[in-house]
Tab-separated table of C-alpha atoms in Angstrom:
chain	number	residue	atom	x	y	z
D	245	MET	CA	0.000	0.000	0.000
D	246	LYS	CA	1.380	3.381	-0.952
D	247	HIS	CA	1.081	6.196	1.523
D	248	LYS	CA	0.061	9.580	0.280
D	249	GLN	CA	2.901	11.982	0.904
D	250	THR	CA	2.090	15.520	1.810
D	251	GLN	CA	4.382	18.412	1.121
D	252	THR	CA	5.406	20.183	4.306
D	253	LYS	CA	7.598	23.222	4.111
D	254	MET	CA	10.457	23.038	6.554
D	255	THR	CA	10.774	26.415	8.189
D	256	GLU	CA	13.470	28.215	10.090
D	257	GLN	CA	11.182	28.123	13.164
D	258	TYR	CA	10.959	24.339	13.028
D	259	PHE	CA	14.726	23.957	13.112
D	260	LYS	CA	15.063	26.545	15.868
D	261	GLU	CA	12.625	24.458	17.904
D	262	LEU	CA	14.626	21.297	17.173
D	263	ALA	CA	17.864	23.000	18.235
D	264	GLU	CA	16.174	24.242	21.425
D	265	TYR	CA	14.904	20.730	22.099
D	266	ASN	CA	18.354	19.264	21.515
D	267	LEU	CA	19.931	21.718	23.951
D	268	GLU	CA	17.249	21.178	26.615
D	269	ALA	CA	17.345	17.382	26.338
D	270	ASN	CA	21.154	17.342	26.434
D	271	THR	CA	21.098	19.613	29.498
D	272	ILE	CA	18.733	17.216	31.276
D	273	VAL	CA	21.050	14.303	30.489
D	274	CYS	CA	24.070	16.327	31.662
D	275	ASP	CA	22.248	16.908	34.949
D	276	TRP	CA	21.914	13.125	35.312
D	277	LEU	CA	25.576	12.610	34.469
D	278	GLU	CA	26.618	15.048	37.188
D	279	GLN	CA	24.925	12.709	39.704
D	280	ILE	CA	26.707	9.489	38.751
D	281	ASN	CA	30.074	8.381	40.073
D	282	ASP	CA	33.178	7.506	38.075
D	283	GLU	CA	32.476	3.785	38.356
D	284	GLN	CA	29.057	4.263	36.715
D	285	TRP	CA	30.560	6.670	34.127
D	286	ASN	CA	33.137	4.093	33.008
D	287	LYS	CA	31.213	0.857	33.656
D	288	LYS	CA	31.373	-1.609	30.771
D	289	ILE	CA	27.828	-1.822	29.359
D	290	ILE	CA	26.982	-3.445	26.045
D	291	SER	CA	25.405	-0.976	23.614
D	292	SER	CA	26.547	0.860	20.491
D	293	PHE	CA	29.469	2.040	22.631
D	294	ASN	CA	30.946	0.278	25.650
D	295	SER	CA	30.239	2.769	28.422
D	296	ILE	CA	28.266	5.861	29.313
D	297	GLN	CA	31.472	7.867	28.810
D	298	GLU	CA	32.034	6.480	25.298
D	299	THR	CA	28.407	7.094	24.317
D	300	VAL	CA	28.469	10.681	25.614
D	301	LEU	CA	31.748	11.322	23.802
D	302	HIS	CA	30.245	9.969	20.578
D	303	ILE	CA	27.304	12.376	20.812
D	304	ILE	CA	29.633	15.292	21.557
D	305	SER	CA	31.978	14.278	18.723
D	306	ALA	CA	29.156	14.152	16.194
D	307	GLU	CA	27.628	17.486	17.226
D	308	TYR	CA	31.062	19.113	17.258
D	309	ALA	CA	32.004	17.715	13.833
D	310	TRP	CA	28.706	18.830	12.293
D	311	LEU	CA	29.020	22.279	13.794
D	312	GLN	CA	32.486	22.592	12.280
D	313	ARG	CA	31.206	21.348	8.913
D	314	PHE	CA	28.334	23.840	9.026
D	315	ARG	CA	30.836	26.608	9.710
D	316	LYS	CA	32.982	25.272	6.837
D	317	GLU	CA	35.887	24.712	9.206
D	318	PRO	CA	38.139	21.652	9.254
D	319	PHE	CA	36.689	19.273	11.785
D	320	ASP	CA	38.185	17.187	14.537
D	321	TRP	CA	36.726	13.797	15.384
D	322	LEU	CA	36.964	14.149	19.146
D	323	GLN	CA	36.111	10.526	19.818
D	324	SER	CA	39.574	9.482	18.686
D	325	THR	CA	41.504	12.121	20.656
D	326	TYR	CA	39.521	13.630	23.553
D	327	LYS	CA	40.558	12.501	27.040
D	328	GLY	CA	38.664	14.891	29.335
D	329	THR	CA	37.169	14.168	32.729
D	330	LYS	CA	33.463	13.517	33.211
D	331	GLU	CA	33.017	17.158	34.192
D	332	GLU	CA	34.915	18.327	31.096
D	333	HIS	CA	32.748	16.086	28.893
D	334	ILE	CA	29.618	17.638	30.409
D	335	GLN	CA	30.876	21.201	29.905
D	336	LEU	CA	31.961	20.490	26.319
D	337	TRP	CA	28.599	18.889	25.530
D	338	LYS	CA	26.661	21.858	26.891
D	339	LYS	CA	28.941	24.295	25.024
D	340	THR	CA	28.681	22.402	21.732
D	341	SER	CA	24.884	22.062	21.951
D	342	THR	CA	24.583	25.775	22.765
D	343	GLU	CA	26.779	26.725	19.806
D	344	LEU	CA	24.746	24.454	17.528
D	345	LYS	CA	21.569	26.180	18.699
D	346	TYR	CA	23.120	29.624	18.064
D	347	PHE	CA	24.207	28.536	14.583
D	348	ILE	CA	20.735	27.277	13.685
D	349	ASP	CA	19.055	30.322	15.265
D	350	ALA	CA	21.141	32.595	13.025
D	351	PHE	CA	20.778	30.435	9.903
D	352	ASP	CA	19.030	32.071	6.946
D	353	GLU	CA	15.798	30.252	6.138
D	354	ASN	CA	16.436	30.860	2.436
D	355	ASP	CA	19.460	28.555	2.672
D	356	LEU	CA	17.712	25.536	4.210
D	357	ASN	CA	17.522	23.822	0.802
D	358	THR	CA	21.111	24.733	-0.078
D	359	ASN	CA	23.450	21.762	-0.148
D	360	LEU	CA	26.456	21.478	2.089
D	361	ASP	CA	29.358	19.549	0.573
D	362	PHE	CA	31.184	17.473	3.174
D	363	LYS	CA	33.182	14.316	3.690
D	364	ARG	CA	32.211	11.535	6.027
D	365	LEU	CA	34.753	10.054	8.400
D	366	ASN	CA	35.593	7.373	5.849
D	367	GLY	CA	36.404	10.074	3.264
D	368	ASP	CA	33.289	9.607	1.112
D	369	ALA	CA	32.058	12.889	-0.358
D	370	TYR	CA	28.434	13.880	0.227
D	371	SER	CA	26.255	16.829	-0.633
D	372	MET	CA	22.971	17.298	1.212
D	373	PRO	CA	20.653	20.197	2.046
D	374	TYR	CA	21.094	21.867	5.402
D	375	TYR	CA	17.533	21.061	6.491
D	376	GLN	CA	18.268	17.330	6.207
D	377	LEU	CA	21.546	17.693	8.064
D	378	PHE	CA	20.000	19.745	10.881
D	379	ALA	CA	17.330	17.075	11.323
D	380	HIS	CA	19.989	14.354	11.221
D	381	VAL	CA	22.115	15.947	13.957
D	382	VAL	CA	19.174	16.244	16.354
D	383	ASN	CA	17.833	12.765	15.560
D	384	HIS	CA	21.302	11.260	16.012
D	385	ALA	CA	21.568	12.771	19.490
D	386	THR	CA	18.026	11.624	20.342
D	387	TYR	CA	18.888	8.052	19.360
D	388	HIS	CA	21.965	7.951	21.581
D	389	ARG	CA	20.265	9.776	24.476
D	390	GLY	CA	17.782	6.905	24.457
D	391	GLN	CA	20.667	4.479	24.771
D	392	LEU	CA	22.036	6.543	27.663
D	393	VAL	CA	18.739	6.157	29.525
D	394	THR	CA	19.070	2.371	29.345
D	395	MET	CA	22.783	2.444	30.167
D	396	LEU	CA	22.252	4.730	33.152
D	397	ARG	CA	19.564	2.408	34.513
D	398	GLN	CA	21.888	-0.572	34.044
D	399	ALA	CA	24.579	1.340	35.955
D	400	GLY	CA	22.138	1.871	38.850
D	401	PHE	CA	20.996	5.438	38.166
D	402	THR	CA	17.207	5.633	38.204
D	403	LYS	CA	16.422	9.350	38.576
D	404	ILE	CA	15.488	9.515	34.894
D	405	SER	CA	13.023	12.125	33.648
D	406	ALA	CA	11.479	12.693	30.228
D	407	THR	CA	13.495	14.232	27.410
D	408	ASP	CA	10.716	14.101	24.825
D	409	LEU	CA	10.218	16.842	22.257
D	410	LEU	CA	6.669	17.157	23.551
D	411	GLY	CA	8.057	18.743	26.717
D	412	VAL	CA	9.630	21.603	24.734
D	413	TYR	CA	6.440	22.166	22.776
D	414	LYS	CA	4.401	22.133	25.999
D	415	LYS	CA	6.566	24.967	27.425
D	416	ASN	CA	5.989	27.201	24.397
């Protein structure tokens, strides 16, 4: 059965809301991370990455790399080099998410359909419109935040609260 597709115009406001959501959800998770101990932070847990620390660093690395790509700067893949403490991870994550929000807030709506040329980590060249990349960055973080919820529970942290997009919309 084919589904009827409707044409929805992606607007600057939509992406501003997504960036706000991303920042708020990441801040909530950072608040959780501040409450766990180093044993929980580094505990070996089977998931896409082997610990809460590795998963957090992956999210930070991706947001940071995309932000650098968006700014047309050479990017660093932090996951292969960054060795900060838990507190430094948290501060870097908040800073990166805030800068991503500022970038999207200032982005010209007329350029949402403009392609960004970039290379993936494996060197493959891609060219995709900004609106798809903005959505990707937020959805990528959402996916891994969901994993963090499960990993945190497995590490014994149960003070989990909602990070759903609905919560941001409810505030507005």
